[in-house]
GROMACS .gro file of C-alpha atoms in nm:
model
  177
    1MET     CA    1   3.282  -2.890  -0.159
    2LYS     CA    2   2.939  -3.050  -0.202
    3LEU     CA    3   2.831  -2.919   0.139
    4ASN     CA    4   2.919  -2.562   0.033
    5ASN     CA    5   2.712  -2.602  -0.285
    6LEU     CA    6   2.418  -2.733  -0.082
    7ILE     CA    7   2.442  -2.438   0.158
    8MET     CA    8   2.447  -2.196  -0.139
    9VAL     CA    9   2.136  -2.359  -0.288
   10VAL     CA   10   1.950  -2.340   0.044
   11ILE     CA   11   2.049  -1.974   0.090
   12GLY     CA   12   1.946  -1.898  -0.269
   13MET     CA   13   1.606  -2.061  -0.216
   14ALA     CA   14   1.548  -1.871   0.108
   15CYS     CA   15   1.635  -1.538  -0.055
   16SER     CA   16   1.398  -1.593  -0.347
   17GLY     CA   17   1.098  -1.670  -0.122
   18GLY     CA   18   0.917  -1.350  -0.225
   19ALA     CA   19   0.851  -1.490  -0.572
   20SER     CA   20   0.643  -1.781  -0.447
   21ALA     CA   21   0.269  -1.781  -0.386
   22SER     CA   22   0.168  -1.642  -0.049
   23GLY     CA   23  -0.090  -1.907   0.035
   24PRO     CA   24  -0.455  -1.861   0.124
   25LEU     CA   25  -0.585  -1.548   0.294
   26TYR     CA   26  -0.715  -1.578   0.647
   27TYR     CA   27  -0.923  -1.325   0.836
   28SER     CA   28  -1.113  -1.263   1.154
   29VAL     CA   29  -1.407  -1.031   1.216
   30ASN     CA   30  -1.408  -0.816   1.529
   31GLY     CA   31  -1.142  -1.039   1.688
   32GLY     CA   32  -1.349  -1.354   1.641
   33ALA     CA   33  -1.260  -1.695   1.504
   34SER     CA   34  -1.012  -1.740   1.221
   35GLU     CA   35  -1.170  -1.792   0.877
   36GLN     CA   36  -1.011  -1.893   0.546
   37LEU     CA   37  -1.128  -1.665   0.262
   38ASP     CA   38  -1.146  -1.943   0.000
   39VAL     CA   39  -1.376  -2.141   0.232
   40THR     CA   40  -1.580  -1.859   0.390
   41PRO     CA   41  -1.612  -1.548   0.170
   42ILE     CA   42  -1.678  -1.209   0.327
   43SER     CA   43  -2.018  -1.045   0.270
   44ASP     CA   44  -2.060  -0.708   0.437
   45HIS     CA   45  -2.190  -0.355   0.387
   46PHE     CA   46  -1.924  -0.090   0.321
   47SER     CA   47  -1.982   0.284   0.309
   48GLY     CA   48  -1.789   0.608   0.317
   49THR     CA   49  -1.750   0.953   0.173
   50TYR     CA   50  -1.616   1.056  -0.163
   51THR     CA   51  -1.558   1.365  -0.372
   52TRP     CA   52  -1.699   1.351  -0.724
   53ARG     CA   53  -1.565   1.584  -0.991
   54ASN     CA   54  -1.661   1.631  -1.357
   55GLY     CA   55  -1.580   1.953  -1.543
   56PHE     CA   56  -1.702   2.248  -1.337
   57CYS     CA   57  -1.901   2.024  -1.099
   58THR     CA   58  -1.749   1.912  -0.768
   59VAL     CA   59  -1.951   1.765  -0.484
   60ASP     CA   60  -1.891   1.563  -0.163
   61CYS     CA   61  -2.123   1.265  -0.120
   62THR     CA   62  -2.160   0.929   0.052
   63LEU     CA   63  -2.131   0.592  -0.119
   64SER     CA   64  -2.246   0.256   0.010
   65ALA     CA   65  -2.255  -0.095  -0.133
   66ASP     CA   66  -2.287  -0.457  -0.029
   67VAL     CA   67  -1.941  -0.605  -0.087
   68SER     CA   68  -1.838  -0.968  -0.131
   69ILE     CA   69  -1.471  -1.065  -0.107
   70SER     CA   70  -1.380  -1.419  -0.207
   71GLU     CA   71  -1.080  -1.626  -0.307
   72ASP     CA   72  -1.082  -1.924  -0.541
   73SER     CA   73  -0.869  -2.240  -0.512
   74ASN     CA   74  -0.599  -2.077  -0.728
   75GLY     CA   75  -0.562  -1.786  -0.486
   76ILE     CA   76  -0.741  -1.535  -0.710
   77THR     CA   77  -0.917  -1.275  -0.492
   78SER     CA   78  -1.240  -1.127  -0.629
   79PHE     CA   79  -1.444  -0.826  -0.522
   80LEU     CA   80  -1.812  -0.768  -0.601
   81PHE     CA   81  -1.983  -0.439  -0.515
   82SER     CA   82  -2.364  -0.483  -0.528
   83SER     CA   83  -2.625  -0.209  -0.534
   84PRO     CA   84  -2.391   0.092  -0.507
   85VAL     CA   85  -2.586   0.398  -0.385
   86SER     CA   86  -2.479   0.762  -0.368
   87GLY     CA   87  -2.633   0.997  -0.116
   88GLY     CA   88  -2.591   1.316   0.080
   89ASN     CA   89  -2.726   1.647  -0.044
   90PHE     CA   90  -2.970   1.696  -0.332
   91PHE     CA   91  -2.698   1.694  -0.600
   92CYS     CA   92  -2.557   1.367  -0.459
   93SER     CA   93  -2.894   1.201  -0.501
   94THR     CA   94  -2.878   1.286  -0.873
   95LEU     CA   95  -2.548   1.091  -0.906
   96THR     CA   96  -2.663   0.744  -0.993
   97PHE     CA   97  -2.449   0.437  -1.039
   98SER     CA   98  -2.544   0.141  -1.251
   99PRO     CA   99  -2.559  -0.143  -1.322
  100THR     CA  100  -2.642  -0.302  -0.991
  101ALA     CA  101  -2.295  -0.460  -0.952
  102TRP     CA  102  -1.929  -0.376  -1.012
  103SER     CA  103  -1.671  -0.651  -1.012
  104GLY     CA  104  -1.295  -0.685  -1.006
  105SER     CA  105  -1.024  -0.930  -0.912
  106VAL     CA  106  -0.654  -0.957  -0.844
  107PRO     CA  107  -0.518  -1.201  -1.107
  108THR     CA  108  -0.244  -1.349  -0.886
  109PRO     CA  109  -0.236  -1.469  -0.525
  110ILE     CA  110  -0.195  -1.172  -0.293
  111SER     CA  111  -0.010  -1.117   0.028
  112VAL     CA  112  -0.142  -0.886   0.297
  113ASN     CA  113   0.216  -0.760   0.326
  114ASP     CA  114   0.161  -0.594  -0.015
  115SER     CA  115  -0.129  -0.381   0.116
  116PRO     CA  116  -0.280  -0.173  -0.031
  117ILE     CA  117  -0.376  -0.425  -0.297
  118ALA     CA  118  -0.461  -0.266  -0.632
  119PHE     CA  119  -0.740  -0.395  -0.856
  120THR     CA  120  -0.972  -0.256  -1.122
  121VAL     CA  121  -1.351  -0.272  -1.100
  122SER     CA  122  -1.543  -0.279  -1.423
  123GLY     CA  123  -1.904  -0.240  -1.518
  124ILE     CA  124  -1.943   0.110  -1.374
  125GLU     CA  125  -2.178   0.362  -1.529
  126GLN     CA  126  -2.230   0.689  -1.347
  127ASN     CA  127  -2.490   0.944  -1.458
  128SER     CA  128  -2.530   1.300  -1.335
  129LEU     CA  129  -2.650   1.643  -1.437
  130CYS     CA  130  -2.287   1.717  -1.535
  131GLY     CA  131  -2.238   1.419  -1.765
  132VAL     CA  132  -2.203   1.043  -1.795
  133CYS     CA  133  -1.894   0.834  -1.726
  134SER     CA  134  -1.853   0.461  -1.771
  135ASP     CA  135  -1.641   0.150  -1.782
  136GLN     CA  136  -1.382   0.098  -1.506
  137MET     CA  137  -1.208   0.248  -1.204
  138ASP     CA  138  -0.895   0.155  -1.009
  139MET     CA  139  -0.949   0.072  -0.642
  140TYR     CA  140  -0.731  -0.035  -0.352
  141PHE     CA  141  -0.804  -0.280  -0.075
  142HIS     CA  142  -0.624  -0.196   0.248
  143ALA     CA  143  -0.584  -0.518   0.445
  144GLU     CA  144  -0.457  -0.322   0.747
  145ASP     CA  145  -0.651  -0.094   0.985
  146GLY     CA  146  -0.971  -0.300   0.977
  147GLY     CA  147  -0.985  -0.363   0.602
  148TYR     CA  148  -1.122  -0.086   0.379
  149PHE     CA  149  -1.134   0.029   0.016
  150SER     CA  150  -1.000   0.353  -0.131
  151PHE     CA  151  -1.012   0.510  -0.476
  152ASP     CA  152  -0.864   0.822  -0.629
  153GLY     CA  153  -0.897   0.848  -1.002
  154PRO     CA  154  -1.116   0.853  -1.308
  155ILE     CA  155  -1.396   0.634  -1.427
  156ALA     CA  156  -1.243   0.560  -1.766
  157PRO     CA  157  -1.227   0.557  -2.063
  158ASN     CA  158  -1.572   0.707  -2.127
  159GLY     CA  159  -1.616   1.051  -1.971
  160THR     CA  160  -1.415   1.272  -1.739
  161CYS     CA  161  -1.548   1.186  -1.391
  162PHE     CA  162  -1.303   1.161  -1.100
  163LEU     CA  163  -1.382   0.997  -0.768
  164LYS     CA  164  -1.176   1.019  -0.451
  165GLY     CA  165  -1.279   0.855  -0.127
  166ASP     CA  166  -1.295   0.543   0.082
  167MET     CA  167  -1.540   0.281   0.205
  168SER     CA  168  -1.523   0.080   0.526
  169SER     CA  169  -1.743  -0.156   0.723
  170SER     CA  170  -1.874  -0.120   1.076
  171ASN     CA  171  -1.689  -0.449   1.139
  172TYR     CA  172  -1.315  -0.466   1.205
  173TYR     CA  173  -1.128  -0.716   0.988
  174GLU     CA  174  -0.781  -0.858   1.043
  175PHE     CA  175  -0.609  -1.034   0.749
  176TRP     CA  176  -0.303  -1.256   0.725
  177ASN     CA  177  -0.146  -1.519   0.498
   0.00000   0.00000   0.00000
């Protein structure tokens, strides 16, 4: 009888494994050596295309930023986008982002199995000929396919700007827990 209870407890613990912390994030760059994110943060340049929309204005542009990805000892993953720059045609050059950094974090330890990983960046202010939008935007980090960011939504709550696009690095990242 006691052996059956022990087996049930072990089975119950194995089935509830998804609720536990996933452990530190590991990564490699371009197939190189394994790194632990809480020991060696990632600093890289990410860029891509996006569509910006506000009222009657819609334009396709490029976006680039220096991105830092780090993890603290509690497994909290943080993202910092420094010096975001918009470019492309003339209208794109009038879309300016400030301040010089956006930041966001995932408040619980993440698992690469949960990719894409949702987080919110704050501190965004975007000015254009068609209006001003500010505060925060939801983003996603895709730990698969080389590691990249995507976004598809508003800069809220101030204004009516919508951004849709993605940003990747020229480096190929592999992530695992």
